[in-house]
CSV table of C-alpha atoms in Angstrom, one decimal:
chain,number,residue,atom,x,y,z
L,1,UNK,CA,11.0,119.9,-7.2
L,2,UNK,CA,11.0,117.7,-4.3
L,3,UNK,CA,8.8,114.9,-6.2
L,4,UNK,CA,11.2,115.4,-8.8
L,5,UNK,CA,14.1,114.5,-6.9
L,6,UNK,CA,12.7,111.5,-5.1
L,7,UNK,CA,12.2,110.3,-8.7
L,8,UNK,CA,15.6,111.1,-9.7
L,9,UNK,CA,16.8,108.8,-6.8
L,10,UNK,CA,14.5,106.1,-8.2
L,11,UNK,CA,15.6,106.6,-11.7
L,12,UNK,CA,19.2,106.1,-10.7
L,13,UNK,CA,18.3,103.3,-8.3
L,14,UNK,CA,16.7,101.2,-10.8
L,15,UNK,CA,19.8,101.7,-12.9
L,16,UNK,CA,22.1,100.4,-10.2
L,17,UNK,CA,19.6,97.6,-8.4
L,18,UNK,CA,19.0,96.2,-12.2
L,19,UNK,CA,23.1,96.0,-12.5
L,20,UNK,CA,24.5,94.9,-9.3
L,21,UNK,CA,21.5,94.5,-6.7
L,22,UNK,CA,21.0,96.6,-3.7
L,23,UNK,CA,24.1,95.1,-1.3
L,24,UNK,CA,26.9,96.2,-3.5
L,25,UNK,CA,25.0,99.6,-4.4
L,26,UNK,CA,26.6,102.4,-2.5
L,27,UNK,CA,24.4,105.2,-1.0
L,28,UNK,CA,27.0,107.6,-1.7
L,29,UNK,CA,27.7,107.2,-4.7
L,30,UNK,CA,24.0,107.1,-6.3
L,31,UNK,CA,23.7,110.5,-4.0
L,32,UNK,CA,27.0,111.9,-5.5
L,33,UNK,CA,25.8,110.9,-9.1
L,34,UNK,CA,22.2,112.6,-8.6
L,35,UNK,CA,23.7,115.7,-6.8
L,36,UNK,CA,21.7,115.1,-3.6
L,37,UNK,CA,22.6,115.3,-0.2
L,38,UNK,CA,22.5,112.3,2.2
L,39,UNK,CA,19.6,114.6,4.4
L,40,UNK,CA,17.2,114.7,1.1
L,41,UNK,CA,17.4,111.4,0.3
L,42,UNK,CA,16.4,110.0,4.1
L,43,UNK,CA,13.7,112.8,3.7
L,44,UNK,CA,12.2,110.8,1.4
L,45,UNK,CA,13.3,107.3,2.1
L,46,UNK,CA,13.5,106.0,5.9
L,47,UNK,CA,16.8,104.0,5.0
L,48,UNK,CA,18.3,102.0,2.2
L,49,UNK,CA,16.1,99.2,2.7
L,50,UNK,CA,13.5,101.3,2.4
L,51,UNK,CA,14.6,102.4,-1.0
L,52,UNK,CA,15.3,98.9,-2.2
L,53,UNK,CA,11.7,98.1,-1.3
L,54,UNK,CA,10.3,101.2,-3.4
L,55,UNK,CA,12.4,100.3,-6.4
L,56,UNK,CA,11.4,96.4,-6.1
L,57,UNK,CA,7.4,98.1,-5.8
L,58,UNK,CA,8.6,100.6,-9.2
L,59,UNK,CA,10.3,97.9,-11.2
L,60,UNK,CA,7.2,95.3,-11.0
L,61,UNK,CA,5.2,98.5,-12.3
L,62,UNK,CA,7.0,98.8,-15.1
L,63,UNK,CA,7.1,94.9,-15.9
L,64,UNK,CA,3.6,94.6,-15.7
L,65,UNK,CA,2.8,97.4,-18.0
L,66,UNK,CA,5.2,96.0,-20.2
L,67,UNK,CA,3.8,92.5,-20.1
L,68,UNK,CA,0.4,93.5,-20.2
L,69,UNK,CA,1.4,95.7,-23.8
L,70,UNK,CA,2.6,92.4,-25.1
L,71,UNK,CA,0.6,89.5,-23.6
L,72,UNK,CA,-2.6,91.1,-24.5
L,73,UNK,CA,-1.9,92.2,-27.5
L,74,UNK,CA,-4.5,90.2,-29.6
L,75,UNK,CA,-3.4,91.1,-32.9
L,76,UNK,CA,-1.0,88.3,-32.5
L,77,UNK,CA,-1.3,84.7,-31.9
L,78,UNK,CA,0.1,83.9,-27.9
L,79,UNK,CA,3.4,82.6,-28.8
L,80,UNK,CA,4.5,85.9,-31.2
L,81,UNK,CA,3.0,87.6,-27.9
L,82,UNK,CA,5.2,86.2,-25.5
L,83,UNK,CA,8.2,86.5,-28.6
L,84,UNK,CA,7.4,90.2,-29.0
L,85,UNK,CA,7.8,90.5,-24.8
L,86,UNK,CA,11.7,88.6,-25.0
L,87,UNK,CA,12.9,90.9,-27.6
L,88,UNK,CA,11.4,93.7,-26.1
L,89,UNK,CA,14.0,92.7,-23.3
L,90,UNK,CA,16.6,91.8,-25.2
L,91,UNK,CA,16.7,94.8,-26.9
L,92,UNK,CA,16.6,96.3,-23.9
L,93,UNK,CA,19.6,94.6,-22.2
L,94,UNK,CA,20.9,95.4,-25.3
L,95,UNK,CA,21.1,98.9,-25.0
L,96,UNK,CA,22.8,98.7,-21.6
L,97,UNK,CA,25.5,96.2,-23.1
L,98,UNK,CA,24.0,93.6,-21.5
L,99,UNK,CA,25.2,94.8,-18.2
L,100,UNK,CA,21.6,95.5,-16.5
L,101,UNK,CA,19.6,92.2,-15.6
L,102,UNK,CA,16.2,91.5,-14.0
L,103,UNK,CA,15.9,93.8,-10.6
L,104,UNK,CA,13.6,91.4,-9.1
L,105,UNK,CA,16.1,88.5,-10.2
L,106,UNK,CA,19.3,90.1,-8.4
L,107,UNK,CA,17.1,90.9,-4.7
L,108,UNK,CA,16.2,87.4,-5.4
L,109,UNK,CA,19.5,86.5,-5.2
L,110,UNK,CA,19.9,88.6,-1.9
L,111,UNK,CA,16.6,87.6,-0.2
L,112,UNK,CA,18.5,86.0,2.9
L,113,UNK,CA,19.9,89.5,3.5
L,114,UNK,CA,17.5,91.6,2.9
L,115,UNK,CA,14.0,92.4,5.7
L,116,UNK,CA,12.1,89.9,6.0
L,117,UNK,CA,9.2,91.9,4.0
L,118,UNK,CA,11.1,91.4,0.8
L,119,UNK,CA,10.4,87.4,0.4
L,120,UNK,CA,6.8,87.6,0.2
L,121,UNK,CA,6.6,91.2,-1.8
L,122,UNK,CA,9.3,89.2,-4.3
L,123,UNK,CA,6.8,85.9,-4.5
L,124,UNK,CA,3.9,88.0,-5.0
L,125,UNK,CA,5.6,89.6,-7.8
L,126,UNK,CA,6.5,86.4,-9.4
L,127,UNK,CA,2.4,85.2,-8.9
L,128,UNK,CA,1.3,88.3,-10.7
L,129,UNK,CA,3.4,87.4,-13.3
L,130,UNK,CA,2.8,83.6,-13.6
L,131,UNK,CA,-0.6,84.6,-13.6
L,132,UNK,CA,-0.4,87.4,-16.7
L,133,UNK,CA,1.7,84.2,-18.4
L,134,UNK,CA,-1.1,81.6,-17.7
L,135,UNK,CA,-3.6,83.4,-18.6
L,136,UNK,CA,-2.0,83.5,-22.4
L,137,UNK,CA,-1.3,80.2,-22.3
L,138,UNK,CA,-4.6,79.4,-21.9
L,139,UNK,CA,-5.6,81.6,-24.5
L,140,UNK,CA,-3.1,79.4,-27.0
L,141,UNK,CA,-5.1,76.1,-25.6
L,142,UNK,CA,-8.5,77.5,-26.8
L,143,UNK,CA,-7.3,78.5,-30.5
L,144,UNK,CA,-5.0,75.4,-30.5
L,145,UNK,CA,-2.0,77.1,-30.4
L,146,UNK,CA,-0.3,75.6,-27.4
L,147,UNK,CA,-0.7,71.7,-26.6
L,148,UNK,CA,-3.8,70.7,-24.1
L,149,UNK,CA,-0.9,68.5,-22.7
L,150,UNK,CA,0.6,71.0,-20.4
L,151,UNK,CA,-0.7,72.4,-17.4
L,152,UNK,CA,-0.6,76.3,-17.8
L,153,UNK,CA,0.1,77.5,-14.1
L,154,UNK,CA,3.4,75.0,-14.0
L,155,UNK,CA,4.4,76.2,-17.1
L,156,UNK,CA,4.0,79.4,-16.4
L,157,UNK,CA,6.3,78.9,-13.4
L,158,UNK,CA,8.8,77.3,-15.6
L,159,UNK,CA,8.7,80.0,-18.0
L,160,UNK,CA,9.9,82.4,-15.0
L,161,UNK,CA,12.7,80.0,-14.0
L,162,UNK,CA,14.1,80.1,-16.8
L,163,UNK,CA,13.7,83.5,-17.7
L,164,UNK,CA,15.5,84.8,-14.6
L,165,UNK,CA,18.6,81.8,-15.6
L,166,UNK,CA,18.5,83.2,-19.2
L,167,UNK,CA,18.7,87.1,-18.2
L,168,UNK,CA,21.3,86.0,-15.5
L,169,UNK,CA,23.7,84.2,-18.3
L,170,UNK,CA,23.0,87.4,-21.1
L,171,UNK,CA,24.4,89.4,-17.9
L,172,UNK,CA,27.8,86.8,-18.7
L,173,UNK,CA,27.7,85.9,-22.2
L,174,UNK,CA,26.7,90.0,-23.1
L,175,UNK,CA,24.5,88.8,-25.4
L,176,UNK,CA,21.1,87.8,-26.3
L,177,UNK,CA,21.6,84.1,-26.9
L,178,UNK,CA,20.4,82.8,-24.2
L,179,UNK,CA,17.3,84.4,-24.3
L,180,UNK,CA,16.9,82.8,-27.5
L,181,UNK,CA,18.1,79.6,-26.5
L,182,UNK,CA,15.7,79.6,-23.5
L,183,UNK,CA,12.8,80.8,-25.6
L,184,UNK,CA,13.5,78.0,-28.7
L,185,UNK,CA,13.0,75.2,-26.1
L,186,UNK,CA,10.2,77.0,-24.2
L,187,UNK,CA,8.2,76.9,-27.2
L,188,UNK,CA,9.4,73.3,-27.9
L,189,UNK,CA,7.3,72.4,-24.6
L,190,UNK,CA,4.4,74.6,-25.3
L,191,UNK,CA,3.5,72.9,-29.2
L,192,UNK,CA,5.0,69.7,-27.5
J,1,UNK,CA,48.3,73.9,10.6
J,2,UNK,CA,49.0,76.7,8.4
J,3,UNK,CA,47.3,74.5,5.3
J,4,UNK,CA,44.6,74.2,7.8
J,5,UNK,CA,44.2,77.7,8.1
J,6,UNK,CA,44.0,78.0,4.4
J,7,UNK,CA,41.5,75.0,4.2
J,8,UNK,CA,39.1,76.5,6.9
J,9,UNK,CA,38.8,79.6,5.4
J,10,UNK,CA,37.5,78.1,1.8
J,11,UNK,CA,35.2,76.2,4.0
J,12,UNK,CA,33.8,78.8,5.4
J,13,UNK,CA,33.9,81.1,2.2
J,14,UNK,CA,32.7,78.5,0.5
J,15,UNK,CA,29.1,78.6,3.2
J,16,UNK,CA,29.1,82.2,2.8
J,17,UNK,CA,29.5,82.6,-0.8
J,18,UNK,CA,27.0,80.1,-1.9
J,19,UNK,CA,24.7,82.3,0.4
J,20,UNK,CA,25.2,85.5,-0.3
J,21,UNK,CA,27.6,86.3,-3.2
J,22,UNK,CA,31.3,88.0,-2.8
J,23,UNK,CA,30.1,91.5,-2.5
J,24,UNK,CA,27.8,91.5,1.0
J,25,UNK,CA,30.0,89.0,2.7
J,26,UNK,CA,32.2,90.5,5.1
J,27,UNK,CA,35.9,89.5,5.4
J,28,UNK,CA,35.9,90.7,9.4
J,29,UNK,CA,33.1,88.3,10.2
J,30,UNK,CA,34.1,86.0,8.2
J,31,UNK,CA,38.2,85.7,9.9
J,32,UNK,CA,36.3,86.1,13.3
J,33,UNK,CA,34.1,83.2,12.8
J,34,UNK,CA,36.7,80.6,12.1
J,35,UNK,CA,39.3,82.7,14.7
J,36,UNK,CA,42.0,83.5,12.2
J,37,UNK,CA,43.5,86.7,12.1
J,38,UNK,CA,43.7,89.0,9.4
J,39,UNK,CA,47.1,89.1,8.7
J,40,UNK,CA,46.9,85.1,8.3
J,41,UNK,CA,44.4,85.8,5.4
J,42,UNK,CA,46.7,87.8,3.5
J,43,UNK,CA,49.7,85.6,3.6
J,44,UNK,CA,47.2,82.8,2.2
J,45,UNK,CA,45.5,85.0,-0.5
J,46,UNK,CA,46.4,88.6,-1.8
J,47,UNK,CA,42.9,90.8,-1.9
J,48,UNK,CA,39.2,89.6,-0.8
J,49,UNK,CA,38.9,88.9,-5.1
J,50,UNK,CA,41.5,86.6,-5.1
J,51,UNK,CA,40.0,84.2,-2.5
J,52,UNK,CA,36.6,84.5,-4.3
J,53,UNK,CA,38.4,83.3,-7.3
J,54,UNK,CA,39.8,80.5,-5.2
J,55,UNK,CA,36.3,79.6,-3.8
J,56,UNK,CA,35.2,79.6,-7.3
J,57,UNK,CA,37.7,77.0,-8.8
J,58,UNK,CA,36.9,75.2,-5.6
J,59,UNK,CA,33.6,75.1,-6.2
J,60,UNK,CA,34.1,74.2,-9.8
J,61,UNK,CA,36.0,71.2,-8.6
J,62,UNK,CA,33.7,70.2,-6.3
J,63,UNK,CA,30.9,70.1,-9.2
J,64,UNK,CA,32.7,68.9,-12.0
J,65,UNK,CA,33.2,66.2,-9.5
J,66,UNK,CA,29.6,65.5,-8.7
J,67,UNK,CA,29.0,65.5,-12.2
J,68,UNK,CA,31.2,63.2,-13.1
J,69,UNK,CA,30.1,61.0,-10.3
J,70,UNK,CA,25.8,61.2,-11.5
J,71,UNK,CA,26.6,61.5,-14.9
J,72,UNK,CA,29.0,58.8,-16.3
J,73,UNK,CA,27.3,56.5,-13.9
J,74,UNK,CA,26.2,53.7,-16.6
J,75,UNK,CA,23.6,51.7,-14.0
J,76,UNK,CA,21.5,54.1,-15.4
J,77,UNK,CA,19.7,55.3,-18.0
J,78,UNK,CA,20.9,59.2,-18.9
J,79,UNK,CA,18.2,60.9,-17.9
J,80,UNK,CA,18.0,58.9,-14.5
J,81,UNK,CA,21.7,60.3,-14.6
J,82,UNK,CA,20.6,63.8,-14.7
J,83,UNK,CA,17.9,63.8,-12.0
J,84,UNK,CA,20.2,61.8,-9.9
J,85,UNK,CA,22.1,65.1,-10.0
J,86,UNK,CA,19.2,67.3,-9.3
J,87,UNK,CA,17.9,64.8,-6.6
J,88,UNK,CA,21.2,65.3,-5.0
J,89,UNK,CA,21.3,68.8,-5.4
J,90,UNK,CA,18.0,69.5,-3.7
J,91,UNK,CA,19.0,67.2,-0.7
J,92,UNK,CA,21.9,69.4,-0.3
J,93,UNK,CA,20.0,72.7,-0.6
J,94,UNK,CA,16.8,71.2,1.9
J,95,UNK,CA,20.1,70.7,4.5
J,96,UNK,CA,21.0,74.1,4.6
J,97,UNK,CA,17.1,75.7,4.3
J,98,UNK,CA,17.2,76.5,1.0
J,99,UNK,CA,20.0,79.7,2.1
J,100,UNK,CA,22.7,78.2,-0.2
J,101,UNK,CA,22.8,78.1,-3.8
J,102,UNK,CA,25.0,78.1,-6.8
J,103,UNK,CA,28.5,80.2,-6.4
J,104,UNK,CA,29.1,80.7,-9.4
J,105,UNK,CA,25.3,81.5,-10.1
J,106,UNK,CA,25.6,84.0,-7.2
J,107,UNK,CA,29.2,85.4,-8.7
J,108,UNK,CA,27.1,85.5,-12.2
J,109,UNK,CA,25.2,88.0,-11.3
J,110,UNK,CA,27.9,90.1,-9.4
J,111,UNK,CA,30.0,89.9,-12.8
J,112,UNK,CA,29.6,93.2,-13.9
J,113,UNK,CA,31.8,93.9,-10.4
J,114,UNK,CA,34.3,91.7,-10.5
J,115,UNK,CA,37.7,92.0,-11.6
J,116,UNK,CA,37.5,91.2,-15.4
J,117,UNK,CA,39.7,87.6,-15.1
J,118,UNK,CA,36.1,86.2,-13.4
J,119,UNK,CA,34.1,86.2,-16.8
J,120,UNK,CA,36.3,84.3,-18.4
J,121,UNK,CA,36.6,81.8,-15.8
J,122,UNK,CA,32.5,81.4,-15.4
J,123,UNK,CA,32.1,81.5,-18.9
J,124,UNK,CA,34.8,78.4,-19.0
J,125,UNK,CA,33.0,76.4,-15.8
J,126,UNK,CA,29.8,77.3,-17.5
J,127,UNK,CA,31.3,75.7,-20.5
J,128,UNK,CA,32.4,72.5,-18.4
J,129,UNK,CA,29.2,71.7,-17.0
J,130,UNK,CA,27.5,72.1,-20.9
J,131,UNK,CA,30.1,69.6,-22.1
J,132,UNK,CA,29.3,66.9,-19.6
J,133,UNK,CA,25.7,67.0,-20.0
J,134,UNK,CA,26.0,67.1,-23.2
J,135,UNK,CA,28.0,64.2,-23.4
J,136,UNK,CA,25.5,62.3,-21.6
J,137,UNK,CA,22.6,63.4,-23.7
J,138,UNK,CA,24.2,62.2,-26.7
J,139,UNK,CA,24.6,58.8,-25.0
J,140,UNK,CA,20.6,59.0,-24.6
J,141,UNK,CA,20.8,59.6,-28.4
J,142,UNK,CA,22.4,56.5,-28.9
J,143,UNK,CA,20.5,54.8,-26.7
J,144,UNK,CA,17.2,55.8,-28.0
J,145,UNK,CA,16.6,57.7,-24.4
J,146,UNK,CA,16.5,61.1,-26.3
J,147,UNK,CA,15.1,62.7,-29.5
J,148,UNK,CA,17.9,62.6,-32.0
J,149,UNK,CA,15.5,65.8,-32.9
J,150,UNK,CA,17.5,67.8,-30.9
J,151,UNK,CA,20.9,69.9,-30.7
J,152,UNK,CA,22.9,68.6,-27.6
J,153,UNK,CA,25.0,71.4,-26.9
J,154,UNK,CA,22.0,73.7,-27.6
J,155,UNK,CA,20.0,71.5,-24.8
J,156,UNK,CA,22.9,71.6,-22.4
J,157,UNK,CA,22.9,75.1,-22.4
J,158,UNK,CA,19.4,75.5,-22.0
J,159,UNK,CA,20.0,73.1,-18.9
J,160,UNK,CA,22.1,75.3,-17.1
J,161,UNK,CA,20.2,78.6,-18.1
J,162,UNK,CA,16.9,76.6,-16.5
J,163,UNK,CA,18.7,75.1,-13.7
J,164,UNK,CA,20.6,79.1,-12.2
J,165,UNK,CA,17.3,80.2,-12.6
J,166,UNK,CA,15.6,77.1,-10.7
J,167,UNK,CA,17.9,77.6,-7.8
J,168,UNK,CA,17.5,80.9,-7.2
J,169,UNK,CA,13.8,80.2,-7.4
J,170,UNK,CA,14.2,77.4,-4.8
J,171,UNK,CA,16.2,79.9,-2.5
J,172,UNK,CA,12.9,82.1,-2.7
J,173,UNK,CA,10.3,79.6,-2.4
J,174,UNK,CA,12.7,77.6,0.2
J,175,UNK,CA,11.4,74.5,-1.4
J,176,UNK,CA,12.8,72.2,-4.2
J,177,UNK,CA,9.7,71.8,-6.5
J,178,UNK,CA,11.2,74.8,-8.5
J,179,UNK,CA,14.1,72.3,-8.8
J,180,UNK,CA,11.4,69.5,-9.8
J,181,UNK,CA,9.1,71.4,-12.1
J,182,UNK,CA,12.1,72.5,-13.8
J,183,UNK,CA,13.4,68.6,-14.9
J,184,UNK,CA,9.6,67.8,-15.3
J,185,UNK,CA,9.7,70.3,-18.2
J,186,UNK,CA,13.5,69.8,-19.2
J,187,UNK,CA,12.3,65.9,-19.8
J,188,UNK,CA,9.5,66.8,-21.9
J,189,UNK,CA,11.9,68.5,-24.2
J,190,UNK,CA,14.5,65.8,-24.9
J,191,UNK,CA,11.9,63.3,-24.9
J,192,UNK,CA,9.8,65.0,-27.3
């Protein structure tokens, strides 16, 4: 009962943190929502920021499962693998109207806030996923697939900048274009 | 002195915003900071929204401005042009730490919060900035700079997707190269 409240709070935390990030998400409110009192929650959270950090810790979970389902999915050739991943989260955004972005993106954009423990837990984040992006990449440079041109680690960093910039302007445009958009030229520069 | 007034407080909100977004900054420290009572601020602007829409169009102003100034600059060849911009824009960002970014990146991803009149308005700056870079990439068309291969207004979006998501990264990695690697890869598209 107790485990399954804590993970009620998480549940409705990622909700929140993915749509508006953890400064303009009221404790109250998520409490109110759940039905648990203020006393519960710091009985399993020391304070908001302590909450924030679990969800940050939860949400790159769930990413790397998710891009780890995809990217290594060798029944595909690396760039339908990293197609598969972008509608994957397109329809995703999709189904929350576009309103619920990239949790990692939004603290991201609060870093100078937040405790100082956030900015390297967020970069380390980012590695693990430059690194589960590289290592496809490279993949697609043995079987021919991507250009020998490129070097994978930096493009594997500009595939995450412009991820976070496309999920940021779905957020505006509520819609998957840019996504799209961002993938077309991505693969532009990959079979360059 | 009353104009002033009205000009210190879009300085200031101007700092704050490009920091940290309209929802976690604080009117109280923000009046108390530049000394200027609260009842001041409501005779220059109706709610806390309605001065983050005025700090918005500022901004706009400012940028369309800087745009203009990079961009139609014919010394140059167009994609000099363009990382003139960037060049600039770094310096400014490696002044202030790497704390400030892009407002109306920053107001973006607040959206969802906002009274509805600020999606229309980011959509339309969004728009703005497309156009001008645009503009300019079909002069590097002409020119021979650029691969007539490609959709201008398709690669100006993809510029500004890439570029919010390259200044949010530089925020993180307090560093411009996410800036840099960013126009290393936008280059190899419109030169492909």
């Amino acid at each position: 009962m107790q485990n399954s409240n804590r993970e009620l709070l998480i549940q409705r935390g990622l909700e929140l943190l993915t749509e508006r990030g953890l400064a303009a998400t009221g404790l109250a409110p998520l409490l109110k929502d759940v039905g648990i009192p203020k006393g519960s929650f710091y009985y399993y959270f020391e304070s908001k920021d302590e909450f924030g950090y679990a969800l940050l810790e939860r949400y790159a979970d769930f990413m790397n499962y998710k891009l780890d389902k995809y990217l290594l999915d060798n029944d595909y050739s690396v760039l339908d693998r990293i197609h598969h991943f972008i509608d994957s989260a397109a329809r995703g955004m999709s189904k929350y109207e576009f309103k619920r972005g990239c949790l990692v993106g939004n603290l991201n954009q609060e870093v100078t806030l937040l405790p100082t423990k956030f900015k390297p837990k967020i970069e380390s984040i980012f590695a693990t996923w430059e690194q589960k992006i590289s290592n496809c990449l490279r993949i697609g440079k043995e079987t021919g697939e991507i250009t020998t041109a490129v070097n994978c680690d930096d493009l594997a960093q500009f595939f995450w900048i412009g991820w976070e910039g496309a999920v940021q302007r779905s957020r505006l445009t509520l819609s998957r274009e840019p996504l799209d958009i961002f993938f077309i030229f991505f693969k532009t520069v990959v079979q360059e």
